[in-house]
CSV table of C-alpha atoms in Angstrom, one decimal:
chain,number,residue,atom,x,y,z
X,351,MET,CA,23.7,9.7,1.5
X,352,ASN,CA,26.9,12.2,0.4
X,353,ARG,CA,25.9,15.2,-1.1
X,354,GLU,CA,27.8,13.8,-4.2
X,355,GLU,CA,25.0,10.8,-4.3
X,356,PHE,CA,22.6,13.2,-4.2
X,357,GLU,CA,23.1,15.1,-6.8
X,358,LYS,CA,23.6,12.2,-8.8
X,359,ASN,CA,19.8,11.0,-7.8
X,360,MET,CA,18.7,14.6,-8.5
X,361,TYR,CA,15.8,15.8,-11.5
X,362,ILE,CA,15.3,19.0,-12.9
X,363,THR,CA,12.0,19.8,-14.7
X,364,TYR,CA,10.7,23.0,-16.7
X,365,LEU,CA,6.9,22.8,-17.3
X,366,ASP,CA,4.9,25.6,-19.5
X,367,GLU,CA,1.6,25.9,-19.6
X,368,VAL,CA,-0.3,26.2,-23.6
X,369,ILE,CA,-4.1,27.2,-24.7
X,370,ASN,CA,-4.7,24.5,-27.4
X,371,TYR,CA,-7.4,25.9,-29.0
X,372,GLU,CA,-10.1,28.0,-27.6
X,373,PHE,CA,-13.5,29.7,-28.7
X,374,LYS,CA,-16.7,30.6,-26.9
X,375,GLU,CA,-18.2,27.7,-26.4
X,376,VAL,CA,-15.3,25.0,-25.4
X,377,SER,CA,-11.5,25.6,-24.7
X,378,TYR,CA,-8.6,22.6,-24.8
X,379,LYS,CA,-5.2,23.8,-22.5
X,380,SER,CA,-1.9,21.6,-21.6
X,381,ILE,CA,0.6,21.7,-19.0
X,382,VAL,CA,3.7,19.8,-21.3
X,383,SER,CA,7.4,19.7,-18.9
X,384,ILE,CA,10.6,17.7,-19.8
X,385,THR,CA,12.9,15.9,-17.4
X,386,MET,CA,16.3,15.3,-17.1
X,387,ARG,CA,19.3,14.0,-14.6
X,388,LYS,CA,20.2,17.6,-13.1
X,389,LEU,CA,24.2,16.9,-13.9
X,390,ASP,CA,22.8,16.3,-17.2
X,391,TYR,CA,21.5,18.8,-17.8
X,392,ILE,CA,24.0,21.5,-15.7
X,393,ASN,CA,26.8,19.7,-17.8
X,394,ILE,CA,25.6,19.1,-21.3
X,395,LEU,CA,22.0,20.7,-21.8
X,396,GLU,CA,23.4,24.3,-20.7
X,397,PRO,CA,26.6,25.1,-22.5
X,398,LYS,CA,25.5,23.6,-25.4
X,399,TRP,CA,22.8,25.8,-25.4
X,400,THR,CA,25.0,28.6,-25.2
X,401,GLU,CA,27.2,28.4,-26.8
X,402,LEU,CA,23.7,28.0,-29.8
X,403,ARG,CA,22.9,31.4,-28.0
X,404,ILE,CA,26.8,32.8,-28.9
X,405,LYS,CA,26.3,31.5,-32.7
X,406,TYR,CA,23.6,33.8,-32.8
X,407,GLY,CA,24.7,36.6,-31.2
X,408,VAL,CA,21.5,36.4,-28.6
X,409,THR,CA,22.4,38.4,-26.1
X,410,ASP,CA,23.1,38.2,-22.4
X,411,GLY,CA,19.4,39.1,-20.6
X,412,VAL,CA,17.3,38.6,-24.4
X,413,CYS,CA,14.9,35.2,-24.0
X,414,LEU,CA,13.8,33.4,-27.1
X,415,HIS,CA,9.8,33.7,-27.5
X,416,PHE,CA,9.7,30.8,-30.4
X,417,ASN,CA,6.4,31.9,-30.8
X,418,ASP,CA,8.0,35.8,-32.0
X,419,ILE,CA,10.2,33.5,-33.6
X,420,LYS,CA,7.6,32.0,-35.6
X,421,ALA,CA,6.0,35.4,-35.8
X,422,LEU,CA,8.9,37.4,-38.6
X,423,LEU,CA,7.4,34.5,-41.4
X,424,ASN,CA,4.3,36.3,-41.3
X,425,PRO,CA,4.3,38.6,-44.7
X,426,THR,CA,3.1,41.4,-42.7
X,427,TYR,CA,4.9,41.0,-39.8
X,428,PHE,CA,6.7,44.0,-39.7
X,429,ASN,CA,3.7,46.5,-40.7
X,430,ARG,CA,3.1,45.4,-36.7
X,431,LYS,CA,2.7,47.8,-34.7
X,432,GLU,CA,6.0,48.8,-32.4
X,433,LYS,CA,4.4,47.0,-29.4
X,434,ASP,CA,3.2,44.2,-31.0
X,435,ARG,CA,6.7,43.2,-32.5
X,436,ASN,CA,10.3,42.1,-30.6
X,437,PHE,CA,13.2,43.6,-31.0
X,438,SER,CA,15.5,41.7,-30.0
X,439,ILE,CA,14.7,39.0,-31.8
X,440,GLU,CA,14.4,40.6,-35.2
X,441,LYS,CA,17.9,42.0,-34.3
X,442,ILE,CA,19.1,38.4,-34.2
X,443,PHE,CA,17.3,37.3,-37.2
X,444,CYS,CA,16.5,40.2,-39.6
X,445,LEU,CA,18.3,43.6,-40.9
X,446,ASP,CA,16.4,46.5,-42.7
X,447,ASN,CA,12.9,44.7,-42.0
X,448,LYS,CA,14.4,41.4,-44.2
X,449,VAL,CA,13.9,38.2,-42.8
X,450,ASN,CA,17.2,36.6,-42.9
X,451,TYR,CA,15.6,33.1,-44.4
X,452,ASN,CA,19.1,30.9,-44.4
X,453,LYS,CA,20.0,32.2,-40.7
X,454,LEU,CA,16.2,31.6,-39.3
X,455,ILE,CA,16.6,27.8,-41.3
X,456,CYS,CA,19.9,27.5,-39.7
X,457,PHE,CA,19.1,28.3,-36.1
X,458,TYR,CA,15.5,26.3,-36.1
X,459,ARG,CA,18.3,22.7,-37.3
X,460,ASP,CA,20.8,23.8,-35.2
X,461,VAL,CA,18.7,23.3,-32.1
X,462,LEU,CA,17.2,20.3,-33.7
X,463,ASN,CA,20.3,19.2,-33.1
X,464,ILE,CA,21.0,20.3,-29.4
X,465,LEU,CA,17.9,18.1,-28.6
X,466,LYS,CA,19.0,15.1,-31.3
X,467,ASN,CA,21.1,14.4,-28.3
X,468,ILE,CA,19.4,14.5,-25.0
X,469,ASN,CA,18.5,13.0,-23.0
X,470,PHE,CA,14.9,14.2,-21.4
X,471,LYS,CA,11.1,12.5,-21.0
X,472,ILE,CA,8.3,14.8,-22.0
X,473,ILE,CA,5.0,15.0,-20.8
X,474,ILE,CA,2.0,16.0,-22.0
X,475,THR,CA,-1.1,16.4,-20.3
X,476,GLY,CA,-4.2,18.1,-21.6
X,477,LYS,CA,-7.4,18.3,-21.2
X,478,ARG,CA,-10.6,19.8,-23.0
X,479,PHE,CA,-13.2,21.9,-20.9
X,480,LEU,CA,-16.9,23.0,-21.4
X,481,LYS,CA,-17.2,26.0,-20.8
X,482,PRO,CA,-20.0,26.3,-17.6
X,483,ARG,CA,-23.0,28.2,-18.4
X,484,THR,CA,-24.0,28.9,-13.8
X,485,ASP,CA,-22.7,32.3,-13.0
X,486,LYS,CA,-19.2,33.4,-13.6
X,487,LYS,CA,-19.6,34.4,-9.1
X,488,ILE,CA,-20.8,31.4,-8.8
X,489,VAL,CA,-18.3,29.4,-10.7
X,490,GLU,CA,-15.3,31.2,-8.9
X,491,LYS,CA,-16.5,30.5,-6.0
X,492,TYR,CA,-17.4,26.6,-5.9
X,493,ILE,CA,-15.1,25.2,-9.4
X,494,ASN,CA,-11.0,24.5,-9.1
X,495,THR,CA,-10.3,26.0,-12.8
X,496,ASP,CA,-8.8,24.6,-15.2
X,497,TRP,CA,-5.0,25.4,-14.6
X,498,TYR,CA,-5.4,23.6,-11.0
X,499,ILE,CA,-6.9,20.5,-12.1
X,500,ILE,CA,-4.7,20.4,-15.4
X,501,PHE,CA,-1.6,21.3,-12.6
X,502,LYS,CA,-2.8,18.6,-11.1
X,503,ASP,CA,-3.4,15.6,-13.1
X,504,HIS,CA,0.6,16.8,-14.3
X,505,LEU,CA,2.1,16.7,-11.3
X,506,ASP,CA,0.8,13.1,-10.7
X,507,ASN,CA,1.4,11.5,-14.7
X,508,LEU,CA,5.0,13.3,-13.5
X,509,ALA,CA,5.3,11.8,-10.4
X,510,ASN,CA,4.2,7.4,-11.7
X,511,TYR,CA,7.2,8.9,-14.4
X,512,MET,CA,10.0,9.5,-11.4
X,513,TYR,CA,8.0,6.2,-9.9
X,514,ASN,CA,9.0,3.8,-12.5
X,515,THR,CA,12.0,5.0,-13.1
X,516,SER,CA,13.1,5.3,-9.6
X,517,TYR,CA,11.8,0.9,-9.2
X,518,ASN,CA,11.3,-0.2,-12.5
X,519,SER,CA,14.9,-0.3,-13.4
X,520,GLU,CA,16.3,-3.5,-13.6
X,521,SER,CA,19.2,-2.3,-11.1
X,522,SER,CA,19.7,-3.8,-8.3
X,523,LYS,CA,20.1,-0.3,-6.3
X,524,ARG,CA,16.1,1.1,-6.2
X,525,LYS,CA,16.5,3.9,-5.0
X,526,LEU,CA,14.1,7.7,-4.8
X,527,LEU,CA,15.0,10.3,-7.5
X,528,LYS,CA,13.9,13.7,-6.4
X,529,THR,CA,13.3,16.2,-9.0
X,530,LYS,CA,13.0,20.3,-9.1
X,531,LEU,CA,10.2,22.1,-10.9
X,532,ARG,CA,11.1,24.7,-12.2
X,533,TYR,CA,8.0,26.7,-14.4
X,534,ASP,CA,7.4,29.6,-16.6
X,535,GLY,CA,5.8,31.9,-14.5
X,536,ASP,CA,6.5,35.5,-15.6
X,537,PHE,CA,5.2,37.8,-12.5
X,538,ASN,CA,2.8,38.8,-13.8
X,539,LEU,CA,1.6,35.1,-14.6
X,540,GLY,CA,-2.3,35.0,-13.4
X,541,ASN,CA,-2.7,31.6,-13.1
X,542,LYS,CA,0.3,31.6,-10.8
X,543,MET,CA,-2.2,31.1,-7.3
X,544,ASP,CA,-4.0,27.9,-8.8
X,545,ILE,CA,-0.7,26.4,-9.4
X,546,ARG,CA,0.7,27.0,-6.1
X,547,ASN,CA,-2.6,26.1,-4.9
X,548,ALA,CA,-2.7,22.2,-6.0
X,549,PHE,CA,1.2,21.5,-6.2
X,550,SER,CA,0.9,22.6,-2.7
X,551,GLN,CA,-2.3,20.1,-2.3
X,552,ALA,CA,-0.7,17.7,-3.8
X,553,ILE,CA,2.3,17.8,-1.1
X,554,ALA,CA,-0.7,17.8,1.6
X,555,ASN,CA,-3.0,15.2,0.5
X,556,GLY,CA,-0.8,13.5,-2.5
X,557,THR,CA,-2.7,12.1,-6.1
X,558,SER,CA,-5.0,10.5,-7.6
X,559,LYS,CA,-2.2,8.0,-7.2
X,560,PHE,CA,0.1,8.6,-5.2
X,561,ASN,CA,0.2,9.5,-2.3
X,562,ASP,CA,1.6,12.2,0.4
X,563,LYS,CA,4.6,10.7,1.4
X,564,PHE,CA,5.8,9.7,-2.1
X,565,ILE,CA,5.2,13.2,-3.6
X,566,LYS,CA,7.3,15.0,-1.1
X,567,GLU,CA,9.7,12.8,-1.4
X,568,CYS,CA,9.7,13.1,-5.1
X,569,PHE,CA,9.3,17.0,-5.1
X,570,ASP,CA,12.0,18.7,-4.7
X,571,ASN,CA,10.8,21.9,-4.9
X,572,LEU,CA,8.5,24.3,-7.3
X,573,LYS,CA,9.6,27.4,-8.1
X,574,PHE,CA,9.0,29.7,-10.7
X,575,VAL,CA,11.1,31.4,-13.6
X,576,ASP,CA,10.6,35.1,-14.9
X,577,LYS,CA,11.2,36.1,-18.1
X,578,THR,CA,14.2,38.0,-17.2
X,579,GLU,CA,16.0,35.2,-15.8
X,580,VAL,CA,16.2,33.3,-18.4
X,581,GLY,CA,18.7,33.8,-22.0
X,582,LYS,CA,21.5,35.5,-18.2
X,583,CYS,CA,23.4,33.8,-16.5
X,584,THR,CA,22.3,33.9,-12.3
X,585,ILE,CA,26.0,33.3,-11.0
X,586,CYS,CA,27.9,36.2,-12.1
X,587,PRO,CA,27.0,39.1,-11.8
X,588,LYS,CA,28.7,40.7,-15.0
X,589,ASP,CA,30.2,39.5,-18.2
X,590,CYS,CA,32.3,36.0,-17.6
X,591,ASN,CA,33.6,32.9,-19.6
X,592,ILE,CA,32.3,30.3,-17.1
X,593,ARG,CA,28.3,30.5,-17.9
X,594,GLY,CA,25.8,29.5,-14.9
X,595,ILE,CA,22.5,28.0,-15.2
X,596,SER,CA,20.3,30.6,-17.8
X,597,HIS,CA,17.2,28.0,-17.3
X,598,ALA,CA,17.6,27.1,-21.0
X,599,GLY,CA,15.0,24.3,-19.9
X,600,ASN,CA,12.8,27.3,-20.4
X,601,GLU,CA,13.5,28.3,-23.9
X,602,ILE,CA,13.7,24.4,-24.8
X,603,LEU,CA,10.2,23.5,-23.5
X,604,ASP,CA,9.0,27.4,-25.2
X,605,PHE,CA,9.6,26.1,-28.4
X,606,ILE,CA,8.2,22.1,-27.9
X,607,ALA,CA,5.3,22.6,-26.1
X,608,LEU,CA,3.2,23.9,-28.1
X,609,TYR,CA,3.9,21.5,-31.3
X,610,ILE,CA,3.5,18.9,-29.0
X,611,SER,CA,0.5,19.9,-26.9
X,612,ASN,CA,-1.2,19.7,-30.5
X,613,PHE,CA,-0.4,17.0,-31.6
X,614,ASN,CA,-1.5,15.6,-29.0
X,615,CYS,CA,-5.1,17.0,-29.7
X,616,GLN,CA,-5.3,17.1,-33.1
X,617,VAL,CA,-8.3,14.8,-32.5
X,618,ASP,CA,-10.4,17.3,-30.8
X,619,MET,CA,-8.9,20.6,-32.4
X,620,LEU,CA,-10.4,18.8,-36.0
X,621,LYS,CA,-13.8,18.5,-35.0
X,622,ASP,CA,-13.8,21.6,-32.7
X,623,TYR,CA,-13.6,24.0,-35.4
X,624,VAL,CA,-15.7,22.5,-37.4
X,625,LYS,CA,-18.2,21.6,-34.4
X,626,PHE,CA,-17.8,24.8,-33.0
X,627,GLY,CA,-15.1,27.8,-35.4
X,628,ASN,CA,-17.3,27.0,-38.3
X,629,LYS,CA,-15.3,25.3,-40.6
X,630,THR,CA,-15.3,22.6,-42.7
X,631,GLU,CA,-13.5,19.6,-42.6
X,632,ASN,CA,-10.9,20.9,-45.0
X,633,GLU,CA,-10.7,24.1,-43.4
X,634,ALA,CA,-10.6,22.7,-40.3
X,635,LYS,CA,-7.6,20.3,-41.4
X,636,ASP,CA,-5.6,23.5,-42.9
X,637,ILE,CA,-5.9,24.7,-39.9
X,638,VAL,CA,-4.5,21.9,-38.0
X,639,ASP,CA,-1.7,21.3,-40.0
X,640,LYS,CA,-0.3,25.1,-40.3
X,641,LYS,CA,-1.2,24.7,-36.5
X,642,ASN,CA,1.1,21.5,-36.3
X,643,ILE,CA,4.3,21.6,-39.2
X,644,LEU,CA,6.2,24.7,-39.7
X,645,HIS,CA,8.1,25.0,-43.3
X,646,ILE,CA,10.5,28.5,-43.6
X,647,ASN,CA,11.0,29.1,-47.7
X,648,GLY,CA,9.5,25.7,-49.2
X,649,LYS,CA,11.4,23.5,-46.3
X,650,LEU,CA,9.7,21.4,-43.8
X,651,ILE,CA,11.6,22.4,-40.5
X,652,LEU,CA,9.0,21.5,-38.4
X,653,SER,CA,6.9,18.5,-37.9
X,654,LYS,CA,5.0,15.8,-35.9
X,655,GLU,CA,8.0,13.0,-38.1
X,656,VAL,CA,10.2,15.1,-36.3
X,657,LEU,CA,9.0,16.3,-33.5
X,658,LYS,CA,8.8,11.7,-32.6
X,659,GLY,CA,12.7,12.4,-34.7
X,660,ILE,CA,14.3,13.6,-32.1
X,661,CYS,CA,12.2,12.6,-29.0
X,662,ILE,CA,11.3,9.2,-28.7
X,663,ASP,CA,9.8,8.6,-25.4
X,664,ILE,CA,6.7,11.5,-26.2
X,665,ASN,CA,3.8,10.5,-23.2
């Protein structure tokens, strides 16, 4: 296989973790990934995302944290201590401690328009955990962590998608496709070792469905992407007109992961807010709706229906 053919068969996958909710007795955690052809990612998505960043004045080295962008909508946001504010984000969307709501609405709409025209696969792996009552030292000694368990399951789900994409095609030329894994993992990510261990175990022993031979051939490698690498040209040492890979997938996944995974677990979320959060059913529904729906100045920006419209193939 020559280099050109190898690249055609290569995919790229960005992954991120989400704590959907947590109480003293129970928690729900998810890992979400987006997967697409590497050539489409480099030639279509990265340039479009670069144009978006330039349009809104996002300078190189600034990572678009969508939780921090959403936080601007909190009426008491500007009363926060400086350490709890993202001044890089404020510089983009605010002026004199006032949010430019029209600019923010346009920004979200532009993001959604980009996603509408990109072909990618979303995979969500979520699990509800009852917290063990055993002594903490015993738990740490004998029980795999929540993130280890979820990531191992997610690798199985991702491998299943790659397998079906490779071999269930109507094309007579069926070839095993590979994907590079890029995990959103800052240098201080607490569960990095759990993720690395789960990946190593899958490579060595396979997953619940696939043997180690398939996993070795399917997953090209696993790399952790630090936030300092996001939104910055990683090829050129200084400003240039030709943009290199800036890990747009990391920012896009940051945008959709929380909402997508919240939709996925909303039945459990409603029940647990009533049972463990001491909320009425109406109060719980209101909390879940606020987690899953984004309004700006009365305009509906994001909802389950909106995301389904752009992410047709949600697993």
